[in-house]
Amino acid sequence: MAPACPSTLEPSHGEDAIMRANRQPVIVGAYESPLRHAPGVHPFDLHADVVSKALVDAGLLPDDVDGFATAAGDFAEGGAFTDLLDVVDYLGLHPTYVDSTDIGGASYLAHAARAASAIERGEAEVVVISYAAVPRWWPIASPYWDGLTQPAGLGQWEIPYSPTLVSSFGLVAQRHMHEFGTKPEHLARIAVSCRQSASRNPHARYRSPITVDDVLTSPMIASPLHRLDCCVVTDGGGAVVITTAERARDCRGEAVQILGTGSALSSLRLSELPQRMVSPAATSGATAFARAGLKPSDVDVAQIYDAFTITVLLSLEDLGFCAKGEVGNFIDSGAIDFGGPLPINTDGGGLSSNHGGRRGMYALIEGVRQLRGTSPGQSVANCEVALVHGIGGIFSAGVTLLLGKGL
Amino acid sequence: MVAARRIQPVRDGVSVPYWLDFNERKFCAQLGTGSVGLRWPPLGVSLSSGGEEPSQRIETSGRGAVWTYSVVHRSSHAWPVTPYVLAVVQLEEGLFVTTNILDIRPDHVYVGLPVRVDFEPMSDDQGGQQLLPVFVPI
């Protein structure tokens, strides 16, 4: 019998080709909680709920799980320093492959990318990635949620000026407007498009359609971002199950291929924003496209992290859907409008459906659902390739996944 | 009753001299070793300096322009009182500095506004007074 590790075989060996194809990582289970408000529910109970339902979706059992990843140390996530241990203990799992990479909102996409590689190398068989948060009722404060860093080290030069999450992104939006003539209407149109998708999603927090004018007349939180430029706040959770293509044959859930992944890190510092007006998405996107052998025009649907309209706007450029500085024209052409040529955030996104503090998991699940044809929101016909992009910090991290239909 | 005030910085061996310079109304930047040149904020050990600890402080002109800004209307912070202006200023020397813009109506701030450094008293945990660099229109 051939060795289990493909890397020990000769490249031209036929059996090796079969082994590698069979170890190709696929997402075989996905579940997002329909809840948007969970008063009195501990986030670990939500982990237990979404993990068990994702496993049911996959047709696998907890005993089949040998890998687990989460990040649960942020506000309302229930964990402290050893958050992975906390969650694994509560779930009663005993994984031998583990990951708790914390790069903000993109963390769960990084977990998926690492798990895919580990599975391909034979270091894990069935990996579960899970997320849950209850920001709407959690009473334990996190001291750094608004400024992101401690007022020490490099943070001592920024935190005394009271930066907030919204104003930190406002700095980026303001500069983009100055450099490229981007208008508040362009940002607003992104929110309008997401809300239209949300109107189709029975679980979305906000479903009534809005206009560009509604966005621009909503209260200014930190210029140039209005309330409707900002994501919703919801309780909830979601989980995915990743395994090999070989194992997926015996699974219940329709398998979705992980075609390519890329990740990149940059700075958290606001004084370094001039260096990241081209965000990490430019690197993570290029890497993911190269590994998948695809280009932006191959993408049928894009789930782009929408904590704020500006996170989508900048990512559209940096992922290569349009040239740098051209996103205003791109949006003016109707490209990201509901029903337009590039469907985005088709479940309503963070801007209208759900956002517990980190949205990577929800974006990933919606990408999977679009390829399976099971989205609760706007369903994209003939969906073969889905892009999922997550952001951490203030454009401080980027992780891009390209997913493909079936096997 | 504790008056609302800014979040206090935690100083360290590298930063203490710069905070003392602020009390002398001097905004100094760090001169790195090798080809790094002038840097803000200061670093202790930097990979780009080959692990050598740079220690020279050079006083800047304190003059520059607003590179970008955001007027904060809702904030979790006790101070400053909203609306206040968060900004990144670019000094004449090319360095970028995170700061607040004061002495101007927030809706009058624009990218390119010429500014100069000023120093605002900020009381610290020991009951002492620390001057904090802020920027005001020239």
mmCIF file of C-alpha atoms in Angstrom, chain A residues 76-375:
data_model
loop_
_atom_site.group_PDB
_atom_site.id
_atom_site.type_symbol
_atom_site.label_atom_id
_atom_site.label_comp_id
_atom_site.label_asym_id
_atom_site.label_seq_id
_atom_site.Cartn_x
_atom_site.Cartn_y
_atom_site.Cartn_z
ATOM 1 C CA ALA A 76 -18.486 39.074 23.584
ATOM 2 C CA GLU A 77 -16.813 35.910 22.292
ATOM 3 C CA GLY A 78 -16.536 34.306 25.725
ATOM 4 C CA GLY A 79 -12.833 33.526 25.774
ATOM 5 C CA ALA A 80 -9.911 35.185 27.500
ATOM 6 C CA PHE A 81 -6.244 34.401 26.769
ATOM 7 C CA THR A 82 -6.487 30.692 25.987
ATOM 8 C CA ASP A 83 -9.684 31.066 24.021
ATOM 9 C CA LEU A 84 -9.094 27.990 21.838
ATOM 10 C CA LEU A 85 -8.697 25.788 24.919
ATOM 11 C CA ASP A 86 -11.877 27.272 26.396
ATOM 12 C CA VAL A 87 -14.000 26.474 23.366
ATOM 13 C CA VAL A 88 -12.524 23.027 22.682
ATOM 14 C CA ASP A 89 -13.080 22.107 26.319
ATOM 15 C CA TYR A 90 -16.710 23.204 26.174
ATOM 16 C CA LEU A 91 -17.327 21.291 22.966
ATOM 17 C CA GLY A 92 -15.713 18.126 24.340
ATOM 18 C CA LEU A 93 -13.401 17.790 21.342
ATOM 19 C CA HIS A 94 -9.812 16.512 21.407
ATOM 20 C CA PRO A 95 -8.223 17.846 18.232
ATOM 21 C CA THR A 96 -4.653 17.070 17.233
ATOM 22 C CA TYR A 97 -4.645 19.816 14.604
ATOM 23 C CA VAL A 98 -5.324 23.232 16.127
ATOM 24 C CA ASP A 99 -5.290 26.893 15.126
ATOM 25 C CA SER A 100 -6.277 30.082 16.872
ATOM 26 C CA THR A 101 -4.588 32.622 14.604
ATOM 27 C CA ASP A 102 -5.979 36.011 15.559
ATOM 28 C CA ILE A 103 -5.740 38.654 12.848
ATOM 29 C CA GLY A 104 -9.074 40.298 13.539
ATOM 30 C CA GLY A 105 -12.055 39.755 11.287
ATOM 31 C CA ALA A 106 -10.113 37.682 8.756
ATOM 32 C CA SER A 107 -9.109 35.094 11.369
ATOM 33 C CA TYR A 108 -11.579 32.375 10.331
ATOM 34 C CA LEU A 109 -10.527 32.674 6.696
ATOM 35 C CA ALA A 110 -6.916 32.260 7.785
ATOM 36 C CA HIS A 111 -8.031 29.187 9.742
ATOM 37 C CA ALA A 112 -9.676 27.793 6.604
ATOM 38 C CA ALA A 113 -6.582 28.452 4.475
ATOM 39 C CA ARG A 114 -4.246 26.810 7.024
ATOM 40 C CA ALA A 115 -6.631 23.860 7.504
ATOM 41 C CA ALA A 116 -6.791 23.347 3.738
ATOM 42 C CA SER A 117 -2.990 23.094 3.570
ATOM 43 C CA ALA A 118 -2.830 20.793 6.586
ATOM 44 C CA ILE A 119 -5.435 18.476 5.121
ATOM 45 C CA GLU A 120 -3.618 18.393 1.803
ATOM 46 C CA ARG A 121 -0.365 17.447 3.587
ATOM 47 C CA GLY A 122 -2.072 14.682 5.527
ATOM 48 C CA GLU A 123 -1.805 16.433 8.906
ATOM 49 C CA ALA A 124 -5.546 16.477 9.484
ATOM 50 C CA GLU A 125 -8.596 14.683 8.191
ATOM 51 C CA VAL A 126 -11.670 16.623 9.346
ATOM 52 C CA VAL A 127 -11.245 20.201 10.554
ATOM 53 C CA VAL A 128 -14.050 22.251 12.084
ATOM 54 C CA ILE A 129 -13.804 26.046 12.200
ATOM 55 C CA SER A 130 -16.287 27.881 14.375
ATOM 56 C CA TYR A 131 -17.239 31.445 15.365
ATOM 57 C CA ALA A 132 -19.755 32.899 17.795
ATOM 58 C CA ALA A 133 -20.358 36.247 19.526
ATOM 59 C CA VAL A 134 -23.112 37.901 21.549
ATOM 60 C CA PRO A 135 -22.299 41.658 21.465
ATOM 61 C CA ARG A 136 -25.909 42.691 21.988
ATOM 62 C CA TRP A 137 -26.077 41.512 25.607
ATOM 63 C CA TRP A 138 -22.540 40.638 26.800
ATOM 64 C CA PRO A 139 -21.730 42.631 29.950
ATOM 65 C CA ILE A 140 -17.926 42.114 30.206
ATOM 66 C CA ALA A 141 -16.127 45.025 28.513
ATOM 67 C CA SER A 142 -13.058 44.632 26.348
ATOM 68 C CA PRO A 143 -10.836 47.632 26.945
ATOM 69 C CA TYR A 144 -9.280 47.960 23.509
ATOM 70 C CA TRP A 145 -12.150 47.335 21.114
ATOM 71 C CA ASP A 146 -12.393 50.931 19.862
ATOM 72 C CA GLY A 147 -8.703 51.763 19.476
ATOM 73 C CA LEU A 148 -7.507 48.205 18.836
ATOM 74 C CA THR A 149 -4.082 48.563 20.488
ATOM 75 C CA GLN A 150 -2.957 49.152 24.053
ATOM 76 C CA PRO A 151 -1.782 52.682 24.948
ATOM 77 C CA ALA A 152 1.736 51.258 25.189
ATOM 78 C CA GLY A 153 4.550 50.566 22.764
ATOM 79 C CA LEU A 154 3.601 52.066 19.403
ATOM 80 C CA GLY A 155 0.019 52.521 20.632
ATOM 81 C CA GLN A 156 1.152 55.146 23.166
ATOM 82 C CA TRP A 157 1.587 57.605 20.305
ATOM 83 C CA GLU A 158 -1.953 57.057 18.948
ATOM 84 C CA ILE A 159 -4.395 56.050 21.726
ATOM 85 C CA PRO A 160 -4.188 59.383 23.635
ATOM 86 C CA TYR A 161 -5.788 60.978 20.551
ATOM 87 C CA SER A 162 -8.913 58.814 21.049
ATOM 88 C CA PRO A 163 -9.090 57.020 17.697
ATOM 89 C CA THR A 164 -12.270 55.018 17.223
ATOM 90 C CA LEU A 165 -12.910 52.071 14.927
ATOM 91 C CA VAL A 166 -15.213 54.094 12.691
ATOM 92 C CA SER A 167 -12.957 57.151 12.504
ATOM 93 C CA SER A 168 -9.930 54.962 11.738
ATOM 94 C CA PHE A 169 -11.748 53.734 8.648
ATOM 95 C CA GLY A 170 -13.016 57.271 8.076
ATOM 96 C CA LEU A 171 -9.379 58.379 7.669
ATOM 97 C CA VAL A 172 -8.991 55.923 4.775
ATOM 98 C CA ALA A 173 -12.261 56.929 3.122
ATOM 99 C CA GLN A 174 -11.442 60.646 3.370
ATOM 100 C CA ARG A 175 -8.025 60.183 1.774
ATOM 101 C CA HIS A 176 -9.444 58.003 -1.022
ATOM 102 C CA MET A 177 -11.939 60.780 -1.805
ATOM 103 C CA HIS A 178 -9.140 63.327 -1.861
ATOM 104 C CA GLU A 179 -6.800 61.282 -4.068
ATOM 105 C CA PHE A 180 -9.298 59.847 -6.538
ATOM 106 C CA GLY A 181 -12.437 61.978 -6.381
ATOM 107 C CA THR A 182 -14.456 59.136 -4.892
ATOM 108 C CA LYS A 183 -17.801 60.424 -3.608
ATOM 109 C CA PRO A 184 -19.972 59.606 -0.564
ATOM 110 C CA GLU A 185 -22.572 58.387 -3.084
ATOM 111 C CA HIS A 186 -20.168 55.630 -4.171
ATOM 112 C CA LEU A 187 -19.889 54.354 -0.614
ATOM 113 C CA ALA A 188 -23.656 54.658 -0.139
ATOM 114 C CA ARG A 189 -24.388 52.598 -3.248
ATOM 115 C CA ILE A 190 -22.529 49.668 -1.657
ATOM 116 C CA ALA A 191 -24.820 49.845 1.383
ATOM 117 C CA VAL A 192 -27.885 50.035 -0.867
ATOM 118 C CA SER A 193 -26.801 46.924 -2.800
ATOM 119 C CA CYS A 194 -26.225 44.892 0.375
ATOM 120 C CA ARG A 195 -29.604 45.983 1.782
ATOM 121 C CA GLN A 196 -31.353 44.814 -1.367
ATOM 122 C CA SER A 197 -29.811 41.363 -0.945
ATOM 123 C CA ALA A 198 -30.804 41.445 2.729
ATOM 124 C CA SER A 199 -34.402 42.140 1.744
ATOM 125 C CA ARG A 200 -34.430 38.613 0.255
ATOM 126 C CA ASN A 201 -32.876 37.045 3.394
ATOM 127 C CA PRO A 202 -35.461 36.187 6.062
ATOM 128 C CA HIS A 203 -32.725 36.073 8.738
ATOM 129 C CA ALA A 204 -31.087 39.450 7.954
ATOM 130 C CA ARG A 205 -31.209 42.001 10.768
ATOM 131 C CA TYR A 206 -32.390 44.833 8.518
ATOM 132 C CA ARG A 207 -34.437 44.121 5.406
ATOM 133 C CA SER A 208 -36.271 47.294 4.356
ATOM 134 C CA PRO A 209 -34.678 48.649 1.161
ATOM 135 C CA ILE A 210 -32.796 51.920 1.486
ATOM 136 C CA THR A 211 -31.748 54.584 -0.996
ATOM 137 C CA VAL A 212 -28.464 56.443 -1.456
ATOM 138 C CA ASP A 213 -30.211 59.440 0.083
ATOM 139 C CA ASP A 214 -31.171 57.402 3.157
ATOM 140 C CA VAL A 215 -27.503 56.539 3.691
ATOM 141 C CA LEU A 216 -26.265 60.100 3.223
ATOM 142 C CA THR A 217 -28.854 61.552 5.582
ATOM 143 C CA SER A 218 -28.298 58.956 8.316
ATOM 144 C CA PRO A 219 -26.352 60.366 11.300
ATOM 145 C CA MET A 220 -22.633 60.929 10.723
ATOM 146 C CA ILE A 221 -20.665 58.667 13.071
ATOM 147 C CA ALA A 222 -17.147 59.702 12.012
ATOM 148 C CA SER A 223 -16.713 61.538 8.749
ATOM 149 C CA PRO A 224 -17.216 60.589 6.010
ATOM 150 C CA LEU A 225 -18.981 57.467 7.354
ATOM 151 C CA HIS A 226 -22.669 57.697 8.224
ATOM 152 C CA ARG A 227 -24.537 55.169 10.350
ATOM 153 C CA LEU A 228 -25.699 53.287 7.255
ATOM 154 C CA ASP A 229 -22.077 53.098 6.070
ATOM 155 C CA CYS A 230 -21.442 50.969 9.164
ATOM 156 C CA CYS A 231 -22.243 47.322 9.815
ATOM 157 C CA VAL A 232 -25.017 46.046 12.026
ATOM 158 C CA VAL A 233 -24.414 44.506 15.442
ATOM 159 C CA THR A 234 -25.830 41.018 15.903
ATOM 160 C CA ASP A 235 -25.493 37.952 18.082
ATOM 161 C CA GLY A 236 -24.902 34.675 16.294
ATOM 162 C CA GLY A 237 -22.377 32.209 14.986
ATOM 163 C CA GLY A 238 -21.360 29.940 12.173
ATOM 164 C CA ALA A 239 -19.187 26.927 11.452
ATOM 165 C CA VAL A 240 -17.686 25.066 8.506
ATOM 166 C CA VAL A 241 -16.285 21.553 8.140
ATOM 167 C CA ILE A 242 -13.313 20.904 5.851
ATOM 168 C CA THR A 243 -12.096 17.476 4.803
ATOM 169 C CA THR A 244 -10.499 15.645 1.872
ATOM 170 C CA ALA A 245 -12.221 15.122 -1.471
ATOM 171 C CA GLU A 246 -11.867 11.390 -0.821
ATOM 172 C CA ARG A 247 -13.701 11.604 2.512
ATOM 173 C CA ALA A 248 -16.265 13.932 0.990
ATOM 174 C CA ARG A 249 -17.506 11.089 -1.208
ATOM 175 C CA ASP A 250 -19.045 9.508 1.894
ATOM 176 C CA CYS A 251 -20.366 12.808 3.207
ATOM 177 C CA ARG A 252 -23.849 14.175 2.985
ATOM 178 C CA GLY A 253 -23.084 17.839 2.286
ATOM 179 C CA GLU A 254 -22.324 19.019 -1.244
ATOM 180 C CA ALA A 255 -18.573 19.570 -1.397
ATOM 181 C CA VAL A 256 -17.137 22.968 -2.312
ATOM 182 C CA GLN A 257 -13.530 23.126 -3.469
ATOM 183 C CA ILE A 258 -10.923 25.438 -1.972
ATOM 184 C CA LEU A 259 -9.166 26.424 -5.191
ATOM 185 C CA GLY A 260 -6.644 28.930 -3.868
ATOM 186 C CA THR A 261 -5.846 31.027 -0.817
ATOM 187 C CA GLY A 262 -3.640 34.012 -0.005
ATOM 188 C CA SER A 263 -2.913 36.088 3.061
ATOM 189 C CA ALA A 264 -0.967 39.252 3.827
ATOM 190 C CA LEU A 265 -0.297 41.429 6.848
ATOM 191 C CA SER A 266 0.365 45.117 7.226
ATOM 192 C CA SER A 267 0.434 47.624 10.088
ATOM 193 C CA LEU A 268 -2.197 48.497 12.700
ATOM 194 C CA ARG A 269 -0.824 52.028 13.044
ATOM 195 C CA LEU A 270 -2.851 54.949 11.725
ATOM 196 C CA SER A 271 0.411 56.822 10.987
ATOM 197 C CA GLU A 272 1.228 53.992 8.572
ATOM 198 C CA LEU A 273 -2.026 54.400 6.589
ATOM 199 C CA PRO A 274 -0.136 56.199 3.792
ATOM 200 C CA GLN A 275 1.660 52.908 3.167
ATOM 201 C CA ARG A 276 -1.518 50.886 2.987
ATOM 202 C CA MET A 277 -3.863 52.848 0.759
ATOM 203 C CA VAL A 278 -3.084 49.779 -1.330
ATOM 204 C CA SER A 279 -4.301 47.287 1.251
ATOM 205 C CA PRO A 280 -3.121 43.709 1.954
ATOM 206 C CA ALA A 281 -5.921 42.560 -0.408
ATOM 207 C CA ALA A 282 -3.614 43.370 -3.314
ATOM 208 C CA THR A 283 -1.193 40.684 -2.118
ATOM 209 C CA SER A 284 -3.664 38.139 -0.698
ATOM 210 C CA GLY A 285 -5.886 38.444 -3.771
ATOM 211 C CA ALA A 286 -3.049 38.114 -6.282
ATOM 212 C CA THR A 287 -1.730 35.059 -4.432
ATOM 213 C CA ALA A 288 -5.135 33.375 -4.259
ATOM 214 C CA PHE A 289 -5.838 34.015 -7.954
ATOM 215 C CA ALA A 290 -2.390 32.719 -8.960
ATOM 216 C CA ARG A 291 -2.740 29.543 -6.881
ATOM 217 C CA ALA A 292 -6.211 28.893 -8.254
ATOM 218 C CA GLY A 293 -5.208 29.699 -11.829
ATOM 219 C CA LEU A 294 -8.057 32.243 -12.021
ATOM 220 C CA LYS A 295 -8.556 35.966 -12.528
ATOM 221 C CA PRO A 296 -11.124 38.498 -11.254
ATOM 222 C CA SER A 297 -13.259 38.135 -14.387
ATOM 223 C CA ASP A 298 -13.762 34.448 -13.467
ATOM 224 C CA VAL A 299 -15.491 35.367 -10.211
ATOM 225 C CA ASP A 300 -19.261 34.835 -10.243
ATOM 226 C CA VAL A 301 -19.937 36.147 -6.732
ATOM 227 C CA ALA A 302 -17.811 38.015 -4.198
ATOM 228 C CA GLN A 303 -18.243 38.088 -0.424
ATOM 229 C CA ILE A 304 -16.147 41.090 0.555
ATOM 230 C CA TYR A 305 -15.782 41.917 4.246
ATOM 231 C CA ASP A 306 -18.174 44.790 4.906
ATOM 232 C CA ALA A 307 -17.611 46.159 8.389
ATOM 233 C CA PHE A 308 -17.937 49.518 6.594
ATOM 234 C CA THR A 309 -18.685 50.542 3.024
ATOM 235 C CA ILE A 310 -15.049 51.678 2.667
ATOM 236 C CA THR A 311 -13.770 48.147 3.353
ATOM 237 C CA VAL A 312 -15.655 46.937 0.269
ATOM 238 C CA LEU A 313 -14.690 49.952 -1.824
ATOM 239 C CA LEU A 314 -10.943 49.646 -1.266
ATOM 240 C CA SER A 315 -11.016 45.849 -1.596
ATOM 241 C CA LEU A 316 -12.748 46.005 -4.987
ATOM 242 C CA GLU A 317 -9.720 47.894 -6.328
ATOM 243 C CA ASP A 318 -7.049 45.912 -4.552
ATOM 244 C CA LEU A 319 -8.537 42.510 -5.461
ATOM 245 C CA GLY A 320 -8.332 43.595 -9.084
ATOM 246 C CA PHE A 321 -11.988 44.066 -10.036
ATOM 247 C CA CYS A 322 -11.028 47.541 -11.253
ATOM 248 C CA ALA A 323 -7.888 49.675 -11.400
ATOM 249 C CA LYS A 324 -6.648 51.690 -8.428
ATOM 250 C CA GLY A 325 -8.600 54.911 -8.149
ATOM 251 C CA GLU A 326 -11.233 53.697 -10.624
ATOM 252 C CA VAL A 327 -13.709 52.211 -8.167
ATOM 253 C CA GLY A 328 -15.962 55.296 -8.360
ATOM 254 C CA ASN A 329 -16.437 54.738 -12.093
ATOM 255 C CA PHE A 330 -16.825 51.006 -11.462
ATOM 256 C CA ILE A 331 -19.652 51.634 -9.004
ATOM 257 C CA ASP A 332 -21.206 54.303 -11.278
ATOM 258 C CA SER A 333 -21.433 51.649 -14.016
ATOM 259 C CA GLY A 334 -23.753 49.630 -11.782
ATOM 260 C CA ALA A 335 -21.253 46.796 -11.439
ATOM 261 C CA ILE A 336 -22.047 46.021 -7.795
ATOM 262 C CA ASP A 337 -25.709 46.989 -7.826
ATOM 263 C CA PHE A 338 -28.184 44.293 -6.852
ATOM 264 C CA GLY A 339 -28.756 42.206 -9.982
ATOM 265 C CA GLY A 340 -25.621 43.630 -11.615
ATOM 266 C CA PRO A 341 -22.594 41.918 -13.178
ATOM 267 C CA LEU A 342 -20.649 41.443 -9.908
ATOM 268 C CA PRO A 343 -22.956 40.239 -7.135
ATOM 269 C CA ILE A 344 -21.527 41.124 -3.735
ATOM 270 C CA ASN A 345 -22.488 40.195 -0.178
ATOM 271 C CA THR A 346 -25.510 38.347 -1.413
ATOM 272 C CA ASP A 347 -26.922 37.507 2.022
ATOM 273 C CA GLY A 348 -26.988 41.190 2.923
ATOM 274 C CA GLY A 349 -23.482 41.198 4.345
ATOM 275 C CA GLY A 350 -22.326 42.828 7.547
ATOM 276 C CA LEU A 351 -23.945 46.025 6.397
ATOM 277 C CA SER A 352 -27.445 44.546 6.660
ATOM 278 C CA SER A 353 -27.567 40.892 7.725
ATOM 279 C CA ASN A 354 -25.150 40.047 10.521
ATOM 280 C CA HIS A 355 -21.926 41.158 12.201
ATOM 281 C CA GLY A 356 -20.854 39.979 15.623
ATOM 282 C CA GLY A 357 -17.517 41.795 15.650
ATOM 283 C CA ARG A 358 -15.730 39.609 13.113
ATOM 284 C CA ARG A 359 -17.431 38.620 9.883
ATOM 285 C CA GLY A 360 -15.035 36.286 8.100
ATOM 286 C CA MET A 361 -16.998 33.147 8.964
ATOM 287 C CA TYR A 362 -20.317 34.529 7.681
ATOM 288 C CA ALA A 363 -18.707 35.634 4.399
ATOM 289 C CA LEU A 364 -17.203 32.154 3.988
ATOM 290 C CA ILE A 365 -20.519 30.417 4.656
ATOM 291 C CA GLU A 366 -22.337 32.620 2.132
ATOM 292 C CA GLY A 367 -19.660 31.820 -0.478
ATOM 293 C CA VAL A 368 -20.281 28.120 0.129
ATOM 294 C CA ARG A 369 -24.056 28.576 -0.014
ATOM 295 C CA GLN A 370 -23.905 30.413 -3.328
ATOM 296 C CA LEU A 371 -21.953 27.538 -4.898
ATOM 297 C CA ARG A 372 -24.455 25.052 -3.484
ATOM 298 C CA GLY A 373 -27.440 27.172 -4.508
ATOM 299 C CA THR A 374 -28.671 27.369 -0.903
ATOM 300 C CA SER A 375 -28.249 31.061 -0.071
#
